[in-house]
Tab-separated table of C-alpha atoms in Angstrom:
chain	number	residue	atom	x	y	z
A	92	MET	CA	183.722	-10.346	-72.136
A	93	LYS	CA	184.001	-14.382	-71.506
A	94	ASP	CA	184.056	-16.244	-68.068
A	95	LEU	CA	187.547	-17.224	-67.255
A	96	THR	CA	186.482	-20.133	-64.766
A	97	PRO	CA	188.105	-23.224	-66.132
A	98	THR	CA	186.434	-25.091	-69.143
A	99	PRO	CA	185.419	-28.239	-68.505
A	100	ALA	CA	187.292	-31.105	-69.950
A	101	GLY	CA	186.578	-32.167	-73.601
A	102	ALA	CA	184.910	-29.234	-74.659
A	103	PRO	CA	186.159	-28.991	-78.193
A	104	ASP	CA	186.494	-25.132	-79.242
A	105	ALA	CA	188.113	-24.299	-75.584
A	106	VAL	CA	190.765	-26.879	-75.617
A	107	ARG	CA	192.942	-27.815	-78.454
A	108	ALA	CA	196.086	-29.418	-78.244
A	109	SER	CA	199.201	-27.910	-78.522
A	110	SER	CA	201.675	-28.306	-81.608
A	111	MET	CA	204.165	-31.037	-81.503
A	112	PRO	CA	207.493	-29.184	-80.515
A	113	GLY	CA	210.185	-29.814	-83.245
A	114	SER	CA	207.798	-30.050	-86.218
A	115	VAL	CA	210.431	-28.349	-88.278
A	116	ILE	CA	212.819	-31.001	-87.340
A	117	VAL	CA	210.337	-33.859	-88.065
A	118	SER	CA	209.517	-32.437	-91.719
A	119	MET	CA	213.336	-32.335	-92.002
A	120	LEU	CA	213.508	-35.859	-91.008
A	121	ILE	CA	210.681	-37.129	-93.282
A	122	ASP	CA	212.470	-35.618	-96.308
A	123	ALA	CA	215.656	-37.414	-95.531
A	124	LEU	CA	213.772	-40.734	-95.331
A	125	ILE	CA	212.305	-39.904	-98.959
A	126	ILE	CA	215.505	-39.400	-100.278
A	127	LEU	CA	216.850	-42.380	-98.674
A	128	LEU	CA	214.198	-44.303	-100.262
A	129	ALA	CA	215.100	-42.314	-103.261
A	130	PHE	CA	218.889	-44.044	-103.187
A	131	SER	CA	217.283	-47.223	-103.793
A	132	VAL	CA	214.835	-46.435	-106.399
A	133	ALA	CA	218.073	-44.791	-108.293
A	134	GLY	CA	220.005	-47.751	-107.582
A	135	THR	CA	217.212	-50.134	-109.089
A	136	THR	CA	216.627	-47.703	-112.103
A	137	ARG	CA	220.616	-47.882	-112.771
A	138	LEU	CA	220.132	-51.442	-112.781
A	139	THR	CA	217.275	-51.678	-115.264
A	140	LEU	CA	219.072	-49.440	-117.802
A	141	LEU	CA	222.319	-51.100	-117.456
A	142	LYS	CA	220.741	-54.317	-117.985
A	143	SER	CA	219.190	-53.183	-121.069
A	144	VAL	CA	222.713	-52.444	-122.866
A	145	ASP	CA	223.904	-55.647	-121.897
A	146	TYR	CA	225.807	-54.291	-118.704
A	147	ALA	CA	224.116	-56.763	-116.204
A	148	LEU	CA	227.366	-57.867	-114.273
A	149	ASP	CA	227.919	-54.253	-113.423
A	150	PRO	CA	227.580	-53.785	-109.698
A	151	VAL	CA	223.800	-52.298	-109.324
A	152	LEU	CA	224.888	-49.299	-106.886
A	153	GLY	CA	228.241	-48.765	-108.571
A	154	ASN	CA	230.394	-48.676	-105.413
A	155	TRP	CA	227.702	-46.189	-103.541
A	156	ASP	CA	227.199	-48.543	-100.754
A	157	SER	CA	231.111	-48.197	-99.853
A	158	GLN	CA	231.975	-45.769	-97.022
A	159	ALA	CA	232.970	-43.021	-99.817
A	160	GLY	CA	229.284	-43.691	-101.121
A	161	VAL	CA	227.752	-43.453	-97.874
A	162	TYR	CA	229.108	-40.232	-96.798
A	163	CYS	CA	228.208	-38.936	-99.986
A	164	LEU	CA	224.779	-39.833	-99.638
A	165	LEU	CA	224.715	-38.031	-96.014
A	166	LEU	CA	226.256	-35.070	-97.792
A	167	PHE	CA	223.480	-35.009	-100.260
A	168	ILE	CA	220.784	-35.316	-97.631
A	169	CYS	CA	222.785	-32.311	-95.798
A	170	THR	CA	223.109	-30.159	-98.173
A	171	TYR	CA	219.203	-30.477	-99.537
A	172	ILE	CA	218.253	-29.667	-96.035
A	173	TRP	CA	220.383	-26.545	-95.543
A	174	ILE	CA	219.029	-25.036	-98.975
A	175	ALA	CA	215.744	-26.116	-98.442
A	176	HIS	CA	215.828	-24.678	-94.871
A	177	GLY	CA	216.737	-21.456	-96.190
A	178	TYR	CA	214.047	-21.520	-98.585
A	179	ARG	CA	211.727	-21.677	-95.623
A	180	LEU	CA	209.973	-25.158	-96.993
A	181	PHE	CA	210.128	-26.473	-93.354
A	182	SER	CA	208.930	-23.526	-91.799
A	183	ASP	CA	206.727	-21.336	-93.901
A	184	LYS	CA	203.492	-23.355	-94.239
A	185	SER	CA	201.587	-20.702	-96.197
A	186	LEU	CA	203.789	-21.132	-99.540
A	187	GLU	CA	201.585	-21.778	-102.629
A	188	LEU	CA	201.814	-25.231	-104.494
A	189	ALA	CA	203.615	-24.389	-107.375
A	190	HIS	CA	206.158	-22.263	-105.492
A	191	GLU	CA	206.999	-24.898	-102.789
A	192	LEU	CA	207.438	-27.823	-105.290
A	193	ARG	CA	209.872	-25.485	-107.692
A	194	MET	CA	211.965	-24.654	-104.768
A	195	LEU	CA	211.825	-28.290	-104.334
A	196	VAL	CA	213.446	-29.277	-107.565
A	197	GLN	CA	215.789	-26.360	-107.127
A	198	SER	CA	217.037	-27.752	-103.576
A	199	CYS	CA	217.515	-31.139	-105.164
A	200	LEU	CA	219.424	-29.482	-108.338
A	201	ASN	CA	221.443	-27.639	-106.283
A	202	ALA	CA	222.517	-30.330	-103.720
A	203	GLY	CA	223.686	-32.710	-106.791
A	204	LEU	CA	225.676	-30.181	-108.277
A	205	VAL	CA	227.378	-29.021	-104.808
A	206	LEU	CA	228.089	-33.067	-104.579
A	207	SER	CA	229.036	-33.388	-108.017
A	208	GLY	CA	231.763	-30.407	-107.488
A	209	LEU	CA	232.861	-31.960	-104.391
A	210	MET	CA	233.422	-35.389	-105.743
A	211	PHE	CA	235.437	-33.980	-108.723
A	212	MET	CA	237.388	-31.732	-106.580
A	213	ALA	CA	238.191	-34.612	-104.370
A	214	HIS	CA	239.000	-36.925	-107.157
A	215	VAL	CA	236.177	-39.557	-106.316
A	216	VAL	CA	236.036	-41.609	-109.658
A	217	ASP	CA	234.974	-44.824	-108.153
A	218	LEU	CA	231.521	-43.747	-107.366
A	219	SER	CA	228.689	-44.261	-110.219
A	220	ARG	CA	227.545	-40.560	-111.762
A	221	GLU	CA	224.380	-42.325	-112.729
A	222	ILE	CA	223.059	-42.920	-109.464
A	223	LEU	CA	223.867	-39.582	-108.717
A	224	VAL	CA	221.730	-38.518	-111.335
A	225	PHE	CA	218.998	-40.643	-111.015
A	226	LEU	CA	219.187	-39.803	-106.975
A	227	THR	CA	218.447	-36.107	-107.894
A	228	ILE	CA	215.547	-36.439	-110.193
A	229	SER	CA	214.153	-39.276	-107.957
A	230	SER	CA	214.546	-37.279	-104.908
A	231	ALA	CA	212.894	-34.352	-106.390
A	232	VAL	CA	209.679	-36.494	-107.625
A	233	GLY	CA	209.599	-38.151	-104.082
A	234	LEU	CA	209.848	-35.030	-102.245
A	235	CYS	CA	207.220	-33.218	-104.665
A	236	ILE	CA	204.707	-36.194	-104.657
A	237	HIS	CA	204.575	-35.966	-100.617
A	238	ARG	CA	204.415	-32.418	-100.727
A	239	GLY	CA	201.365	-32.575	-103.055
A	240	LEU	CA	200.074	-35.147	-101.168
A	241	VAL	CA	200.193	-32.600	-97.749
A	242	HIS	CA	198.980	-29.775	-99.516
A	243	HIS	CA	195.725	-32.204	-100.911
A	244	ILE	CA	194.946	-33.158	-97.233
A	245	HIS	CA	195.449	-29.429	-95.724
A	246	GLN	CA	193.763	-27.681	-98.489
A	247	PRO	CA	191.376	-25.171	-97.245
A	248	GLY	CA	188.337	-26.896	-95.702
A	249	ALA	CA	190.355	-29.687	-94.843
A	250	LYS	CA	189.875	-30.804	-91.009
A	251	ARG	CA	191.838	-28.848	-88.798
A	252	VAL	CA	194.809	-30.960	-87.245
A	253	ALA	CA	194.700	-31.671	-83.818
A	254	ASP	CA	197.876	-30.289	-83.197
A	255	ALA	CA	197.101	-26.928	-83.937
A	256	ARG	CA	198.896	-24.436	-81.954
A	257	ASN	CA	196.268	-22.128	-79.781
A	258	VAL	CA	196.828	-18.236	-80.937
A	259	VAL	CA	195.130	-15.102	-78.842
A	260	ILE	CA	195.243	-11.938	-81.166
A	261	VAL	CA	196.217	-9.035	-78.934
A	262	GLY	CA	193.891	-6.163	-80.025
A	263	THR	CA	190.419	-5.714	-81.509
A	264	ASN	CA	191.360	-3.570	-84.641
A	265	GLN	CA	190.591	-4.219	-88.228
A	266	LEU	CA	194.078	-5.734	-88.747
A	267	SER	CA	193.559	-8.373	-85.427
A	268	TYR	CA	190.349	-9.718	-87.669
A	269	ALA	CA	192.227	-10.065	-90.815
A	270	LEU	CA	194.894	-11.996	-89.153
A	271	SER	CA	192.341	-13.960	-87.589
A	272	GLN	CA	190.689	-14.921	-90.960
A	273	HIS	CA	193.861	-15.246	-92.413
A	274	LEU	CA	194.786	-18.078	-89.966
A	275	ARG	CA	191.328	-19.470	-89.778
A	276	HIS	CA	191.172	-20.201	-93.516
A	277	ASN	CA	194.579	-21.517	-93.894
A	278	PRO	CA	194.449	-24.768	-91.837
A	279	ARG	CA	197.949	-25.582	-93.201
A	280	LEU	CA	199.381	-22.955	-90.915
A	281	GLU	CA	198.800	-24.962	-87.757
A	282	TYR	CA	196.643	-22.473	-85.857
A	283	ASN	CA	193.888	-22.296	-83.983
A	284	VAL	CA	192.273	-18.617	-83.030
A	285	VAL	CA	190.912	-18.769	-79.784
A	286	GLY	CA	189.841	-15.227	-79.538
A	287	PHE	CA	190.521	-11.805	-79.118
A	288	ALA	CA	191.952	-10.430	-76.023
A	289	GLU	CA	191.443	-6.476	-75.617
A	290	PHE	CA	193.145	-4.051	-73.211
A	291	PRO	CA	192.007	-0.410	-72.293
A	292	GLY	CA	191.976	2.046	-75.042
A	293	CYS	CA	192.330	-0.826	-77.935
A	294	ARG	CA	190.112	0.266	-81.002
A	295	LEU	CA	187.133	-2.239	-81.379
A	296	SER	CA	186.491	-3.170	-85.441
A	297	PRO	CA	182.793	-3.713	-86.230
A	298	GLU	CA	183.742	-7.344	-87.599
A	299	VAL	CA	184.972	-8.163	-83.949
A	300	THR	CA	182.014	-9.242	-82.245
A	301	PRO	CA	182.070	-9.604	-78.344
A	302	ASN	CA	181.605	-13.445	-78.418
A	303	THR	CA	185.042	-13.619	-79.690
A	304	ILE	CA	186.944	-11.694	-77.195
A	305	VAL	CA	188.071	-14.362	-74.706
A	306	GLY	CA	189.015	-11.611	-72.023
A	307	ASP	CA	191.603	-8.730	-71.069
A	308	ILE	CA	195.377	-9.263	-71.585
A	309	ALA	CA	195.864	-8.555	-68.038
A	310	ASP	CA	194.109	-11.681	-67.213
A	311	LEU	CA	196.795	-13.508	-69.159
A	312	GLU	CA	197.455	-16.253	-66.493
A	313	ALA	CA	193.683	-16.889	-66.294
A	314	LEU	CA	193.637	-16.833	-70.240
A	315	LYS	CA	196.583	-19.512	-70.346
A	316	ARG	CA	194.783	-22.095	-68.049
A	317	ARG	CA	191.511	-21.661	-69.731
A	318	TYR	CA	192.434	-22.000	-73.480
A	319	PHE	CA	195.957	-23.348	-73.241
A	320	VAL	CA	197.373	-20.601	-75.126
A	321	ASP	CA	200.604	-21.303	-76.932
A	322	VAL	CA	201.311	-17.846	-78.965
A	323	LEU	CA	200.290	-14.223	-78.459
A	324	VAL	CA	200.126	-12.032	-81.427
A	325	ILE	CA	200.226	-8.271	-80.637
A	326	THR	CA	198.530	-6.194	-83.417
A	327	GLU	CA	197.366	-3.080	-82.192
A	328	PHE	CA	200.003	-1.081	-80.349
A	329	TYR	CA	200.646	-2.009	-76.628
A	330	ALA	CA	202.453	0.579	-74.489
A	331	TYR	CA	206.113	-0.242	-73.885
A	332	ASP	CA	205.653	-0.629	-70.418
A	333	GLN	CA	202.596	-2.992	-70.485
A	334	THR	CA	204.448	-5.218	-73.267
A	335	LEU	CA	207.588	-5.434	-71.154
A	336	GLY	CA	205.549	-6.689	-68.595
A	337	LEU	CA	203.403	-8.953	-70.930
A	338	VAL	CA	206.589	-10.456	-72.102
A	339	GLY	CA	208.198	-10.989	-68.646
A	340	GLN	CA	204.204	-12.651	-67.990
A	341	ALA	CA	204.483	-14.893	-70.824
A	342	ARG	CA	208.221	-16.106	-70.302
A	343	GLU	CA	207.034	-17.484	-66.799
A	344	LEU	CA	204.104	-19.202	-68.566
A	345	GLY	CA	205.805	-20.352	-71.442
A	346	ILE	CA	203.884	-18.335	-74.150
A	347	ASP	CA	205.392	-17.020	-77.750
A	348	VAL	CA	205.335	-13.709	-78.021
A	349	LEU	CA	205.082	-12.014	-81.688
A	350	ALA	CA	204.363	-8.387	-82.447
A	351	ILE	CA	203.178	-7.198	-86.179
A	352	SER	CA	206.582	-5.849	-87.441
A	353	GLY	CA	206.790	-2.161	-86.833
A	354	TYR	CA	205.253	-1.662	-83.559
A	355	TYR	CA	208.518	-2.677	-81.290
A	356	SER	CA	211.509	-1.504	-83.253
A	357	GLU	CA	213.488	-0.586	-79.906
A	358	ILE	CA	212.685	-3.988	-78.435
A	359	VAL	CA	213.357	-6.125	-81.685
A	360	THR	CA	216.365	-4.684	-82.980
A	361	SER	CA	218.310	-7.541	-82.960
A	362	ALA	CA	215.591	-9.909	-84.261
A	363	SER	CA	214.628	-11.091	-87.827
A	364	THR	CA	211.048	-10.617	-89.203
A	365	SER	CA	209.269	-13.652	-89.838
A	366	PHE	CA	205.963	-14.374	-91.473
A	367	LEU	CA	202.666	-15.632	-89.685
A	368	GLY	CA	201.068	-16.376	-92.731
A	369	ILE	CA	201.300	-13.201	-94.926
A	370	PHE	CA	201.821	-10.851	-92.063
A	371	PRO	CA	205.085	-9.872	-91.260
A	372	VAL	CA	205.970	-10.626	-87.255
A	373	SER	CA	208.343	-10.074	-85.095
A	374	PRO	CA	209.260	-12.386	-82.199
A	375	LEU	CA	209.725	-10.435	-78.883
A	376	TYR	CA	209.862	-13.587	-76.938
A	377	SER	CA	209.921	-17.679	-77.779
A	378	ALA	CA	209.456	-20.023	-75.203
A	379	ASN	CA	211.993	-22.814	-75.042
A	380	SER	CA	210.052	-26.101	-75.681
A	381	ARG	CA	213.165	-28.214	-76.215
A	382	PRO	CA	212.141	-29.504	-79.505
A	383	VAL	CA	215.076	-31.595	-79.820
A	384	ALA	CA	214.412	-33.455	-76.443
A	385	GLN	CA	210.526	-33.482	-77.111
A	386	PHE	CA	211.158	-35.483	-80.596
A	387	ILE	CA	213.739	-38.090	-79.019
A	388	LYS	CA	210.989	-38.546	-76.343
A	389	ARG	CA	208.656	-39.313	-79.272
A	390	ILE	CA	210.661	-41.638	-80.799
A	391	ILE	CA	211.576	-43.590	-77.974
A	392	ASP	CA	207.744	-43.948	-77.516
A	393	ILE	CA	207.148	-44.943	-80.965
A	394	VAL	CA	210.540	-47.470	-80.593
A	395	ALA	CA	209.599	-48.875	-77.304
A	396	SER	CA	205.778	-49.425	-77.569
A	397	SER	CA	205.856	-51.111	-81.190
A	398	THR	CA	208.967	-53.383	-79.781
A	399	GLY	CA	206.672	-54.081	-76.605
A	400	LEU	CA	203.561	-54.916	-78.459
A	401	PHE	CA	205.590	-57.008	-81.122
A	402	MET	CA	206.975	-58.894	-78.185
A	403	ALA	CA	203.762	-59.041	-75.775
A	404	ALA	CA	201.373	-60.055	-78.802
A	405	ILE	CA	201.006	-63.809	-77.643
A	406	PRO	CA	200.671	-63.256	-74.217
A	407	MET	CA	198.221	-60.413	-74.216
A	408	LEU	CA	195.939	-62.998	-76.406
A	409	LEU	CA	196.439	-65.513	-73.778
A	410	ILE	CA	195.397	-62.865	-71.002
A	411	ALA	CA	192.418	-61.917	-73.007
A	412	LEU	CA	191.322	-65.264	-73.288
A	413	ILE	CA	191.825	-65.923	-69.521
A	414	ILE	CA	189.600	-62.736	-69.074
A	415	ARG	CA	186.696	-63.907	-70.927
A	416	LEU	CA	186.721	-67.458	-69.359
A	417	ASP	CA	187.090	-66.159	-66.014
A	418	SER	CA	183.939	-63.505	-65.884
A	419	ASP	CA	181.416	-62.390	-68.737
A	420	GLY	CA	182.104	-59.346	-70.460
A	421	PRO	CA	184.995	-58.390	-73.289
A	422	ALA	CA	188.839	-58.679	-72.795
A	423	PHE	CA	189.550	-55.383	-73.225
A	424	TYR	CA	187.853	-52.090	-71.301
A	425	LEU	CA	187.862	-48.794	-73.065
A	426	SER	CA	188.000	-45.609	-70.893
A	427	GLU	CA	187.546	-41.782	-71.938
A	428	ARG	CA	190.210	-40.291	-70.033
A	429	ILE	CA	191.845	-36.652	-70.509
A	430	GLY	CA	195.060	-36.583	-72.416
A	431	ARG	CA	197.236	-33.788	-73.376
A	432	TRP	CA	195.899	-29.844	-73.146
A	433	GLY	CA	192.556	-31.473	-72.490
A	434	ARG	CA	192.060	-33.647	-75.469
A	435	PRO	CA	189.852	-36.759	-74.822
A	436	PHE	CA	190.906	-40.027	-75.722
A	437	LYS	CA	190.373	-43.533	-75.455
A	438	CYS	CA	192.505	-45.058	-73.155
A	439	LEU	CA	192.614	-49.227	-73.304
A	440	LYS	CA	193.239	-51.558	-70.691
A	441	PHE	CA	192.416	-55.344	-70.100
A	442	ARG	CA	189.240	-55.639	-67.986
A	443	THR	CA	190.006	-56.258	-64.233
A	444	MET	CA	186.441	-55.362	-62.907
A	445	VAL	CA	182.698	-56.964	-63.392
A	446	LEU	CA	180.451	-55.412	-66.328
A	447	ASN	CA	178.463	-53.099	-64.289
A	448	ALA	CA	181.381	-51.490	-62.024
A	449	GLU	CA	180.576	-47.983	-62.992
A	450	ALA	CA	176.949	-48.261	-61.688
A	451	LEU	CA	178.023	-49.633	-58.746
A	452	GLN	CA	180.463	-47.024	-57.840
A	453	LYS	CA	177.924	-44.702	-56.408
A	454	ASP	CA	177.155	-47.496	-53.470
A	455	LEU	CA	180.818	-47.652	-52.929
A	456	GLU	CA	181.449	-43.839	-52.585
A	457	LYS	CA	181.488	-44.054	-48.653
A	458	LEU	CA	184.003	-46.583	-48.089
A	459	ASN	CA	186.300	-44.424	-50.867
A	460	GLU	CA	190.149	-44.760	-49.344
A	461	ARG	CA	191.504	-41.694	-51.029
A	462	ASP	CA	190.926	-37.931	-50.622
A	463	GLY	CA	190.211	-35.096	-52.611
A	464	ILE	CA	188.550	-36.247	-55.823
A	465	LEU	CA	190.223	-39.533	-56.315
A	466	PHE	CA	188.148	-42.936	-55.775
A	467	LYS	CA	190.480	-46.002	-54.953
A	468	LEU	CA	189.598	-49.278	-52.717
A	469	LYS	CA	192.486	-51.787	-51.845
A	470	ASN	CA	189.918	-54.363	-51.611
A	471	ASP	CA	187.281	-53.397	-54.501
A	472	PRO	CA	184.510	-55.654	-54.358
A	473	ARG	CA	183.948	-54.990	-58.525
A	474	ILE	CA	187.544	-56.310	-59.269
A	475	THR	CA	187.487	-59.886	-60.582
A	476	PRO	CA	189.694	-62.566	-59.549
A	477	VAL	CA	191.851	-62.624	-62.510
A	478	GLY	CA	191.871	-58.911	-62.543
A	479	ARG	CA	193.305	-58.925	-58.825
A	480	LEU	CA	196.567	-60.399	-60.019
A	481	LEU	CA	196.664	-58.407	-63.261
A	482	ARG	CA	196.661	-55.290	-61.622
A	483	LYS	CA	199.170	-56.485	-58.776
A	484	TYR	CA	201.626	-56.521	-61.291
A	485	SER	CA	200.359	-53.810	-63.522
A	486	VAL	CA	199.518	-55.918	-66.392
A	487	ASP	CA	195.878	-54.559	-67.070
A	488	GLU	CA	197.752	-51.558	-68.494
A	489	VAL	CA	199.758	-53.180	-71.102
A	490	PRO	CA	197.115	-52.815	-73.928
A	491	GLN	CA	197.998	-48.771	-73.254
A	492	LEU	CA	200.958	-49.400	-75.355
A	493	ILE	CA	198.653	-48.971	-78.279
A	494	ASN	CA	197.721	-45.438	-76.820
A	495	VAL	CA	201.789	-44.831	-76.811
A	496	LEU	CA	201.893	-45.983	-80.404
A	497	ARG	CA	198.949	-43.887	-81.553
A	498	GLY	CA	200.656	-40.459	-80.048
A	499	GLU	CA	197.667	-40.048	-77.279
A	500	MET	CA	200.171	-41.234	-74.182
A	501	SER	CA	203.928	-41.547	-73.424
A	502	LEU	CA	205.691	-43.675	-71.557
A	503	VAL	CA	206.357	-41.357	-68.790
A	504	GLY	CA	204.082	-38.764	-67.768
A	505	PRO	CA	201.100	-38.097	-65.481
A	506	ARG	CA	198.282	-40.972	-65.476
A	507	PRO	CA	195.132	-39.843	-67.477
A	508	PRO	CA	192.606	-38.386	-65.536
A	509	LEU	CA	188.883	-38.780	-66.262
A	510	ALA	CA	186.475	-36.158	-67.081
A	511	GLN	CA	184.815	-36.075	-63.851
A	512	GLU	CA	188.151	-35.324	-62.228
A	513	VAL	CA	189.144	-32.596	-64.487
A	514	ALA	CA	185.803	-30.832	-64.195
A	515	LYS	CA	186.552	-30.844	-60.508
A	516	TYR	CA	190.247	-29.469	-60.890
A	517	ASN	CA	191.040	-26.138	-59.570
A	518	PRO	CA	192.392	-23.744	-62.139
A	519	GLU	CA	196.390	-24.499	-61.161
A	520	TYR	CA	195.822	-28.220	-61.175
A	521	LEU	CA	195.251	-27.536	-65.239
A	522	HIS	CA	198.775	-27.177	-65.797
A	523	ARG	CA	199.483	-31.016	-65.079
A	524	LEU	CA	197.843	-31.209	-68.886
A	525	ALA	CA	200.616	-29.474	-70.319
A	526	VAL	CA	202.550	-32.861	-70.962
A	527	MET	CA	201.298	-36.125	-72.405
A	528	PRO	CA	199.635	-38.624	-69.813
A	529	GLY	CA	202.276	-41.841	-69.335
A	530	LEU	CA	202.032	-45.445	-68.577
A	531	THR	CA	204.041	-44.739	-65.471
A	532	GLY	CA	205.261	-41.421	-63.796
A	533	LEU	CA	206.722	-39.702	-60.663
A	534	TRP	CA	203.368	-40.355	-58.561
A	535	GLN	CA	203.667	-44.291	-59.411
A	536	VAL	CA	207.243	-44.712	-58.552
A	537	GLN	CA	207.234	-42.333	-55.617
A	538	ALA	CA	204.204	-42.248	-53.510
A	539	ARG	CA	201.524	-44.661	-55.474
A	540	GLN	CA	200.053	-45.988	-51.937
A	541	ASP	CA	199.730	-42.436	-50.664
A	542	SER	CA	196.157	-41.315	-50.429
A	543	SER	CA	197.016	-37.881	-50.648
A	544	PHE	CA	195.423	-36.213	-53.354
A	545	THR	CA	197.244	-32.959	-52.949
A	546	ARG	CA	200.568	-35.046	-53.101
A	547	TYR	CA	199.174	-36.929	-56.197
A	548	ILE	CA	199.037	-33.400	-57.924
A	549	ALA	CA	202.512	-32.183	-56.426
A	550	LEU	CA	204.167	-34.886	-57.759
A	551	ASP	CA	202.432	-34.107	-61.231
A	552	MET	CA	203.243	-30.935	-61.573
A	553	ALA	CA	206.837	-31.172	-60.385
A	554	TYR	CA	207.609	-33.646	-63.180
A	555	VAL	CA	205.937	-31.242	-65.766
A	556	LYS	CA	208.085	-28.516	-64.056
A	557	ASN	CA	211.434	-30.351	-64.083
A	558	TRP	CA	210.850	-32.838	-66.864
A	559	SER	CA	213.813	-33.981	-68.820
A	560	LEU	CA	215.162	-37.102	-70.450
A	561	LEU	CA	217.367	-38.080	-67.971
A	562	LEU	CA	214.051	-37.934	-65.164
A	563	ASP	CA	212.210	-40.005	-67.577
A	564	PHE	CA	215.132	-42.698	-67.534
A	565	LYS	CA	215.307	-42.358	-64.368
A	566	ILE	CA	211.224	-43.024	-63.693
A	567	LEU	CA	211.525	-46.073	-65.996
A	568	LEU	CA	214.311	-47.911	-64.079
A	569	ARG	CA	212.113	-47.270	-60.656
A	570	THR	CA	208.867	-48.466	-62.341
A	571	VAL	CA	210.604	-52.132	-63.263
A	572	ASP	CA	211.255	-52.488	-59.656
A	573	VAL	CA	207.793	-51.336	-58.516
A	574	VAL	CA	206.130	-53.906	-61.143
A	575	LEU	CA	208.223	-56.837	-60.156
A	576	ARG	CA	207.507	-56.043	-56.080
A	577	GLY	CA	203.782	-56.024	-57.051
A	578	THR	CA	202.480	-52.763	-55.296
A	579	GLY	CA	199.543	-52.213	-57.709
A	580	VAL	CA	195.954	-52.168	-56.385
């Protein structure tokens, strides 16, 4: 049995990123954007064909740019998404490519037929039928190309995506092993098998080696902290009373619980059967991850960071030049930080210290003004003159908008810690890594000058527990005031 002490930050096998909530919504949005692109292709195709028969004066879009045309286009998109969702094209990632492409074409044809019938019954005669035909064809072609590329990128043997969900299989029998092999050999399913959890009386299959057993399922909280478990899959019958207790604990920890269909019919009588690859499973509990809110948060991050980088491009170049003139060394500083679920990334900042700042820190440890594992000096001798001004107004962190755009950080969240800090965390502190680190956060606007590490962690944990879009908005507003007052050090 594996040791359940906290895993050092950056360990590649023990720490994986959790999947982005709302992946189905993202897939729907991508397909909707492809259909919008196909609509422009349909208009261009119609114009080209009409020119060839001397109808060049006919409007390109055949009145589809009118209000009625916009409504019909939106209806086509919504109908396609509804039909494709019924075919499980957004949720089932184990579909064969040929079957998936056939269902895509069928979804587009059905959407086209539905819209054509509604246009006929509503007597919509001023919209070009050629556009509808070309839209249906170009949508099918574009969607098939997109899905084909996705299959090619995620084909067996391809690199497992970084946002795969961490799965612990409850049971050690042959079915458990078969499921683990299926998930490991199908990276498109986006599941990372952490290992097997045993329980008293479970059957040990010869294929399940001791080093793949991560612990006893009774230690679920410890497993969650070490491996950032997203999903439990029960593949061997676990007593009813113990299963109910397991589901209750999983609810508190925010872990999805699935069971092989047929094990707990009394518990899941109202739940529908779904598939984990080729294995039929029944959901015992699904964590409320608020996918729509998370999706909106990511959209806000993308729009705000790209806009901010565009507006700050010239000032950033001037600041970089000033830094180079002020002291020796590069204008930017890359620091390895620990992101969501313990994934390391390179955090970008303007350089505010001398080149050998890290080596000099050892001589300054005794002057540390923060308690716990943090290090901070108000009058740090390593800070350059320009760097002190940049820190005062938090300008040194503006390049982190690139990290936000790349999906490594968010506008709001706990500050990304150093690897050596995470290595000293108590197990309960690891929960602050459950969300994306941010440019600003609750600690920055409430207790930035507070030297207490306990307060620092408590505020981060409070943010993780109480996160909402409204809370993010309030923190951003308070950040403006904090920055303008120049409270940075």
